[in-house]
mmCIF file of C-alpha atoms in Angstrom:
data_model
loop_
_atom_site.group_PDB
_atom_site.id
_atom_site.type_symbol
_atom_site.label_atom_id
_atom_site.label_comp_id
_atom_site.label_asym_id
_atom_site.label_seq_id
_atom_site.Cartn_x
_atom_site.Cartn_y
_atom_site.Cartn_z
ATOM 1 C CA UNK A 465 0.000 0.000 0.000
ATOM 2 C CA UNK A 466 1.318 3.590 -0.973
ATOM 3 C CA UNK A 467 1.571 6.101 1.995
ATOM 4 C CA UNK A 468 3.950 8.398 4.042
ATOM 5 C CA UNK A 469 6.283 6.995 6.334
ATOM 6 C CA UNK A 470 8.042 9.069 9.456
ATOM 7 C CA UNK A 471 10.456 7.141 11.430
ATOM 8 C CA UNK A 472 11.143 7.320 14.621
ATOM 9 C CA UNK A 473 7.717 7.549 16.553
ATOM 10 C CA UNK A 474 9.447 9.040 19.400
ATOM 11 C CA UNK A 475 12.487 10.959 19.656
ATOM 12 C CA UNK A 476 14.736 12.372 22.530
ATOM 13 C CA UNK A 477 17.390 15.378 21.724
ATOM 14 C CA UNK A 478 19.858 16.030 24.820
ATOM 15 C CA UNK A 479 20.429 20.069 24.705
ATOM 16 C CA UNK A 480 22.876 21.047 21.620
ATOM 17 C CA UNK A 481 22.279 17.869 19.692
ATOM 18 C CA UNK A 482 21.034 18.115 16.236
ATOM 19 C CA UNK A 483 18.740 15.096 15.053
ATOM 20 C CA UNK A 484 17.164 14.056 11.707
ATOM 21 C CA UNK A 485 13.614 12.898 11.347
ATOM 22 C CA UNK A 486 12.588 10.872 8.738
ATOM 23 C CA UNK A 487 9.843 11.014 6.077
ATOM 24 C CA UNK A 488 9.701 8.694 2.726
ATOM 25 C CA UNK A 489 6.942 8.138 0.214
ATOM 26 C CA UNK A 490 5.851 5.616 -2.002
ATOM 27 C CA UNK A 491 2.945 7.464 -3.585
ATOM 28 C CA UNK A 492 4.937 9.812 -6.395
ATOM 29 C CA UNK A 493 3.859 12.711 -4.644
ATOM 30 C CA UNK A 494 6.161 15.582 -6.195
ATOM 31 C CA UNK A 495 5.547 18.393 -3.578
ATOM 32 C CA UNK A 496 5.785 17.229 0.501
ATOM 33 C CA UNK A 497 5.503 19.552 3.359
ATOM 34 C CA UNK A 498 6.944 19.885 7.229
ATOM 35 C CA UNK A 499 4.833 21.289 9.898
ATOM 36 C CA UNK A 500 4.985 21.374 13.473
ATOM 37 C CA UNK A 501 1.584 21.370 15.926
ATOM 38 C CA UNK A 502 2.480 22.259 19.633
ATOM 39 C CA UNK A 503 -0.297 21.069 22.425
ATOM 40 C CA UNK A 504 -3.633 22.937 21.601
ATOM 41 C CA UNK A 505 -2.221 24.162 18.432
ATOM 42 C CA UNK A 506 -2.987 23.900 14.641
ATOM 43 C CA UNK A 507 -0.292 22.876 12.431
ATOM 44 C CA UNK A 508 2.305 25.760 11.549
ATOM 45 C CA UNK A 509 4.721 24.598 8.483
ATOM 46 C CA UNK A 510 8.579 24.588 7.940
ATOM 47 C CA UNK A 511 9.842 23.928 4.931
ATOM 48 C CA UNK A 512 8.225 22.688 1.866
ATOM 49 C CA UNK A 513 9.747 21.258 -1.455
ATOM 50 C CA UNK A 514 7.602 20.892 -4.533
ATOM 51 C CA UNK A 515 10.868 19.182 -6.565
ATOM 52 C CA UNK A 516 13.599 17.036 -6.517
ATOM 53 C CA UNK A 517 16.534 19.873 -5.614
ATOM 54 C CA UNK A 518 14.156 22.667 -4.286
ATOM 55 C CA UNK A 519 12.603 23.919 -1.290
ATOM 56 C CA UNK A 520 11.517 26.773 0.311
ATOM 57 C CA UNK A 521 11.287 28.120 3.971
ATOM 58 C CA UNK A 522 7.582 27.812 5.750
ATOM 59 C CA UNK A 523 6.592 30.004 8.260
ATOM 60 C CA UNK A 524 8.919 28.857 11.110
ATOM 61 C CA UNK A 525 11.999 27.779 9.162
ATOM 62 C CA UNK A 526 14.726 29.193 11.781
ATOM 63 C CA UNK A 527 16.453 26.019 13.861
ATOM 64 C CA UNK A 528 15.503 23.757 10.978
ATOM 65 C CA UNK A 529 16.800 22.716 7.878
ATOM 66 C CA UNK A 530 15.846 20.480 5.067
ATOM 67 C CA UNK A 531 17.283 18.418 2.269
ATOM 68 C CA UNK A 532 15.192 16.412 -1.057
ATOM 69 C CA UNK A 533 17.897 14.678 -3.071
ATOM 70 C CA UNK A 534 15.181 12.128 -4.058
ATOM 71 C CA UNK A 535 11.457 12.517 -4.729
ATOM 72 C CA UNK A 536 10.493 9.937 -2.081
ATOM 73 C CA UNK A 537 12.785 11.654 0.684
ATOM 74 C CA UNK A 538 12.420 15.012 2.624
ATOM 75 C CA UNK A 539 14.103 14.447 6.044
ATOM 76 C CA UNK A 540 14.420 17.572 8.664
ATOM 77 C CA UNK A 541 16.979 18.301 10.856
ATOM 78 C CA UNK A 542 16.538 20.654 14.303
ATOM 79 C CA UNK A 543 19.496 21.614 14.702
ATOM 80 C CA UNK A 544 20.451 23.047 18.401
ATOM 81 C CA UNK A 545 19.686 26.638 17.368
ATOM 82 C CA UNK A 546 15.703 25.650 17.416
ATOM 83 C CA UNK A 547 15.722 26.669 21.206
ATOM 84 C CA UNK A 548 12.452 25.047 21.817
ATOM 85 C CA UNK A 549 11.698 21.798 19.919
ATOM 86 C CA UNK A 550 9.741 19.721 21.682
ATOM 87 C CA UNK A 551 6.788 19.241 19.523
ATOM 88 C CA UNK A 552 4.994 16.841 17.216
ATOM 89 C CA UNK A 553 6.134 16.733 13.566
ATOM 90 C CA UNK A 554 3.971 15.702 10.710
ATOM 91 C CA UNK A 555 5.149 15.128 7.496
ATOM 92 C CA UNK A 556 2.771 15.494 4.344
ATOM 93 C CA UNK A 557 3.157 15.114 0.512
ATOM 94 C CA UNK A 558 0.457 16.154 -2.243
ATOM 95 C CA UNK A 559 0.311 15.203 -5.744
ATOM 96 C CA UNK A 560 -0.273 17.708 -8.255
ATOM 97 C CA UNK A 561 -3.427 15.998 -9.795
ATOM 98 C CA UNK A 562 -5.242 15.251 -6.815
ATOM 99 C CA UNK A 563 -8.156 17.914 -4.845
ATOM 100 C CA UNK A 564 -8.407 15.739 -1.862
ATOM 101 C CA UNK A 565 -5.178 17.957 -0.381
ATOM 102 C CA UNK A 566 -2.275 16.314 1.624
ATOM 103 C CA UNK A 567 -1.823 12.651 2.451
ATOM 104 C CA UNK A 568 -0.016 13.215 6.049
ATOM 105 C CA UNK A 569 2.515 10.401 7.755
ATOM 106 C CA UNK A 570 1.668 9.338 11.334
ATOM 107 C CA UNK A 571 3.948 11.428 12.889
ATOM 108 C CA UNK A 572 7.090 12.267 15.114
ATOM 109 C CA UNK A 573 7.120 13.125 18.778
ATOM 110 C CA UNK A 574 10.378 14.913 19.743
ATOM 111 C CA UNK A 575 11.274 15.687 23.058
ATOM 112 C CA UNK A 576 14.236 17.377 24.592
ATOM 113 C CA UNK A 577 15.490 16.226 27.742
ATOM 114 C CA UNK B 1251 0.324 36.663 7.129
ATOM 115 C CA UNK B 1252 -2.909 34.345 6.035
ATOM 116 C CA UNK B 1253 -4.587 33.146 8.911
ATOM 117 C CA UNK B 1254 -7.560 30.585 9.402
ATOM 118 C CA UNK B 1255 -9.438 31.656 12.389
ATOM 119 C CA UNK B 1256 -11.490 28.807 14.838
ATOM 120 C CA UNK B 1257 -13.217 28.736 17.958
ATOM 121 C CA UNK B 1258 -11.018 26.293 20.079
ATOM 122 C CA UNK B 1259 -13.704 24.897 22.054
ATOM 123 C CA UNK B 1260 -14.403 22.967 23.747
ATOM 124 C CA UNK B 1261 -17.851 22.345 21.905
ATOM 125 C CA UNK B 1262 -19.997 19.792 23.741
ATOM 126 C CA UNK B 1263 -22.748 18.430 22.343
ATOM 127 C CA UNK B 1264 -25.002 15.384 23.310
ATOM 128 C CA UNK B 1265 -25.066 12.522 21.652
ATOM 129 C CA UNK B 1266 -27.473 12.056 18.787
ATOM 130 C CA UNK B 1267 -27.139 16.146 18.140
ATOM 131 C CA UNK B 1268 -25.746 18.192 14.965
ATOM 132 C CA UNK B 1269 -22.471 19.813 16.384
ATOM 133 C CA UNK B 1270 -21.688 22.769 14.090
ATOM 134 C CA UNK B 1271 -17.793 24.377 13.591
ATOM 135 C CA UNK B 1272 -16.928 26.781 12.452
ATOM 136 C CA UNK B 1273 -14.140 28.500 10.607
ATOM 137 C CA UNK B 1274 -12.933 31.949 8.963
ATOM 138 C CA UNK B 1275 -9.839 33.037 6.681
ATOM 139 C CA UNK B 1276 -8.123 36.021 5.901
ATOM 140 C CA UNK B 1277 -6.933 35.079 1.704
ATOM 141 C CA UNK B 1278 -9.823 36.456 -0.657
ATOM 142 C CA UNK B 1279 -7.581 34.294 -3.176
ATOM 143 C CA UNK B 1280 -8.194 31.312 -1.680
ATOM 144 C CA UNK B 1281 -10.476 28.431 -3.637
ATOM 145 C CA UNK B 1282 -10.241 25.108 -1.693
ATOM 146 C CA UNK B 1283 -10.625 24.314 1.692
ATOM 147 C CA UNK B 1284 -10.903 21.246 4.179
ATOM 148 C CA UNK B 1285 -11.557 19.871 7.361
ATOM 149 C CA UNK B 1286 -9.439 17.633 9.342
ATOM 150 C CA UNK B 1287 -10.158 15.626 11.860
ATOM 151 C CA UNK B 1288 -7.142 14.648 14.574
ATOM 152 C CA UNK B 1289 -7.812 12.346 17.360
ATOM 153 C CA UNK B 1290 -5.460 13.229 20.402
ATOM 154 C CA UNK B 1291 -1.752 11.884 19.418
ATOM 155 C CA UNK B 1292 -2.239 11.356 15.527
ATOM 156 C CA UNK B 1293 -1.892 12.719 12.480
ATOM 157 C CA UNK B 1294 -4.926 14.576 10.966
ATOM 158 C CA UNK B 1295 -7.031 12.869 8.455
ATOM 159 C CA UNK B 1296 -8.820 14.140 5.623
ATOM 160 C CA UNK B 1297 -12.926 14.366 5.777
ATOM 161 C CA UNK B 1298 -14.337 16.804 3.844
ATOM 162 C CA UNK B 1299 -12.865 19.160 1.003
ATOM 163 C CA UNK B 1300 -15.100 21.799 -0.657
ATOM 164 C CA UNK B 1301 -14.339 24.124 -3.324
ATOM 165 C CA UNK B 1302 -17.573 25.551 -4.646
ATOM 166 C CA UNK B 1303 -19.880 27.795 -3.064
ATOM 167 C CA UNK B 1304 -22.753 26.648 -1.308
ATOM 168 C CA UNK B 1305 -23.012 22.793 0.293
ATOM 169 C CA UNK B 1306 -21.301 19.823 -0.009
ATOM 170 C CA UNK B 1307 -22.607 16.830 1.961
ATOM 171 C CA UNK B 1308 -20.705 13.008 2.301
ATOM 172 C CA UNK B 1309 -22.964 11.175 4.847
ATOM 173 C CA UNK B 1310 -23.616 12.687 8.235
ATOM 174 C CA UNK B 1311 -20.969 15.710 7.009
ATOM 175 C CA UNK B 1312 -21.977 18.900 5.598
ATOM 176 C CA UNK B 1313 -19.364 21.390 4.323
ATOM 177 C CA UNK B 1314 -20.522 24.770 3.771
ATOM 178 C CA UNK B 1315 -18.655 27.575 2.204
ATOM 179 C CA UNK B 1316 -19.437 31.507 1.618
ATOM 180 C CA UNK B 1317 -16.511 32.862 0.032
ATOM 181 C CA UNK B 1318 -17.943 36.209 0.044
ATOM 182 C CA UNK B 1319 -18.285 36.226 3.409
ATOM 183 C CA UNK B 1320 -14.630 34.133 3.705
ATOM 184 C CA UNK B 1321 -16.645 31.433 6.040
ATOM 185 C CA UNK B 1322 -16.223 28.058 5.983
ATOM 186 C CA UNK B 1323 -18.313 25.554 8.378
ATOM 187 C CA UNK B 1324 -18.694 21.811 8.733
ATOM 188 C CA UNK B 1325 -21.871 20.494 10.348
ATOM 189 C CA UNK B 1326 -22.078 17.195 11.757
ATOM 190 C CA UNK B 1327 -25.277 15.234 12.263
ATOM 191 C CA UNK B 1328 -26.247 12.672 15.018
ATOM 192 C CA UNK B 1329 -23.109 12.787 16.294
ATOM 193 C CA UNK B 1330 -21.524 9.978 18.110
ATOM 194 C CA UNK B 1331 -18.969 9.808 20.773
ATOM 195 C CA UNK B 1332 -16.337 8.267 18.359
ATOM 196 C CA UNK B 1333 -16.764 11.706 16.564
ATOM 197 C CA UNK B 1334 -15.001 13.195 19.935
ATOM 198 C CA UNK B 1335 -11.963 14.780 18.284
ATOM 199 C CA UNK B 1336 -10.046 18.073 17.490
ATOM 200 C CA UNK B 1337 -11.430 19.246 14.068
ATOM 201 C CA UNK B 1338 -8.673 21.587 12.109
ATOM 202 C CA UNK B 1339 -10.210 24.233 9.416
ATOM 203 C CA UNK B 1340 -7.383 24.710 6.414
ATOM 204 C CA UNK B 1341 -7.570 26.780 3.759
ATOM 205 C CA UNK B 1342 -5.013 26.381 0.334
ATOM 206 C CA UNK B 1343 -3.127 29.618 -0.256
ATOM 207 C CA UNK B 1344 -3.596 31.235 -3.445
ATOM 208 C CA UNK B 1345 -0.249 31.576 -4.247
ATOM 209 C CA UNK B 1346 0.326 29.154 -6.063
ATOM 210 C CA UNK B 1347 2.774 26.689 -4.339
ATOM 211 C CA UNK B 1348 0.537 24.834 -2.877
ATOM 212 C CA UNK B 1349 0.833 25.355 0.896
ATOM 213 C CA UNK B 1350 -2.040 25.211 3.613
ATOM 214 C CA UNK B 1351 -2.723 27.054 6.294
ATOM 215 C CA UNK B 1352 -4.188 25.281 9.256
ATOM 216 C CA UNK B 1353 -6.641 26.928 11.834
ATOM 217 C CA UNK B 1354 -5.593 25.595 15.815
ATOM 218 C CA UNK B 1355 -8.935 23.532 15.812
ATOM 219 C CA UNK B 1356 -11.861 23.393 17.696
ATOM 220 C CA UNK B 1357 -12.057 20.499 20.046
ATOM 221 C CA UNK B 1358 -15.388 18.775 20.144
ATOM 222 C CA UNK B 1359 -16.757 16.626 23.050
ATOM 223 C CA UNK B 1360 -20.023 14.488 22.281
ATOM 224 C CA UNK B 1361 -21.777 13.360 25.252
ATOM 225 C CA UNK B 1362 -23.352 9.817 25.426
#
């Protein structure tokens, strides 16, 4: 079955560590999204890419940075200038053809301990 | 800055009742819009999208949008307890690179 995968569930980051989540897709999707929800809080977005090579900053962008080398890949780093990233991260993608909007991944929990 | 504006809630409602959410935004540009629904802990998932003016219904969900009046709204009838959940408004920018902007959600409770 096609669909977004983030890897890990859970993740810890010790003060001044950077750490890479994960998000790959099987579905061909050519544009996929980053976005961050904090408790009682919509979803506010990081970086987007809508091909191979590109991306662009989101609304939050600062402590965080992106790569897409390959259409089914779009991992994010927080590095240790995001001063406060304990959050849950949700990876999307969206294909180009499609009204239905973004197919999302289940989801990272990062906390810093 | 385009913003999607919600009442957070919580909105309690018995069960059996039409719950009713509501949900404005700030881009005139904007042409498609959707509702989310995100039980507590996992990602959001995709139940209604609307595009048109007027009503859109897909079983005991109505979406209704007024772009005129920049209003979006999602009705639920006889709403059940498994319909408890945080229901996010988000509205496609208009331009052009295909982002969304999320509302923070309104959190509905349905009573048994």
């Amino acid at each position: 079955d096609g669909g977004i995968t983030q890897s890990p569930k859970y993740l810890f980051r010790k003060e001044g560590q950077n750490v890479t989540l994960s998000c790959e897709q099987n579905l061909n999707h050519d544009a996929m999204y980053w976005y961050r929800q904090d408790p009682g809080q919509g979803l506010r977005l990081i970086y987007y890419s809508q091909i191979v090579n590109d991306f662009q900053k989101g609304d939050i962008a600062e402590g965080y940075s992106v790569s897409r080398e390959k259409k089914e890949s779009f991992p994010l780093t927080v590095t240790s200038a995001q001063k406060n990233p304990t959050a849950f991260y949700l990876c999307a993608s969206w294909d180009r053809g499609m009204v239905e909007g973004y197919t999302f991944g289940s989801g990272t929990r990062l906390t810093v301990v | 800055q385009k913003e999607v504006e919600q009442n957070s809630g919580p909105l309690s409602v018995p069960e059996g009742a039409i719950a009713s959410l509501n949900c404005t935004y700030s881009d005139r540009g904007s042409q498609s819009f959707f509702w989310y629904r995100q039980y507590s802990g996992k990602s959001p998932e995709l139940i209604m999208f609307i595009y048109s003016n007027g009503d859109k219904e897909d079983g005991r969900f109505t979406a209704q949008l007024n772009k005129a009046s920049q209003y979006v709204s999602l009705l639920i009838r006889d709403s059940q307890p498994s319909d408890s959940a945080t229901y996010l408004c988000a509205v496609l920018d208009s331009g052009g690179y295909q982002k969304v902007t999320f509302g923070t959600g309104t959190k509905l409770q349905v009573i048994p």
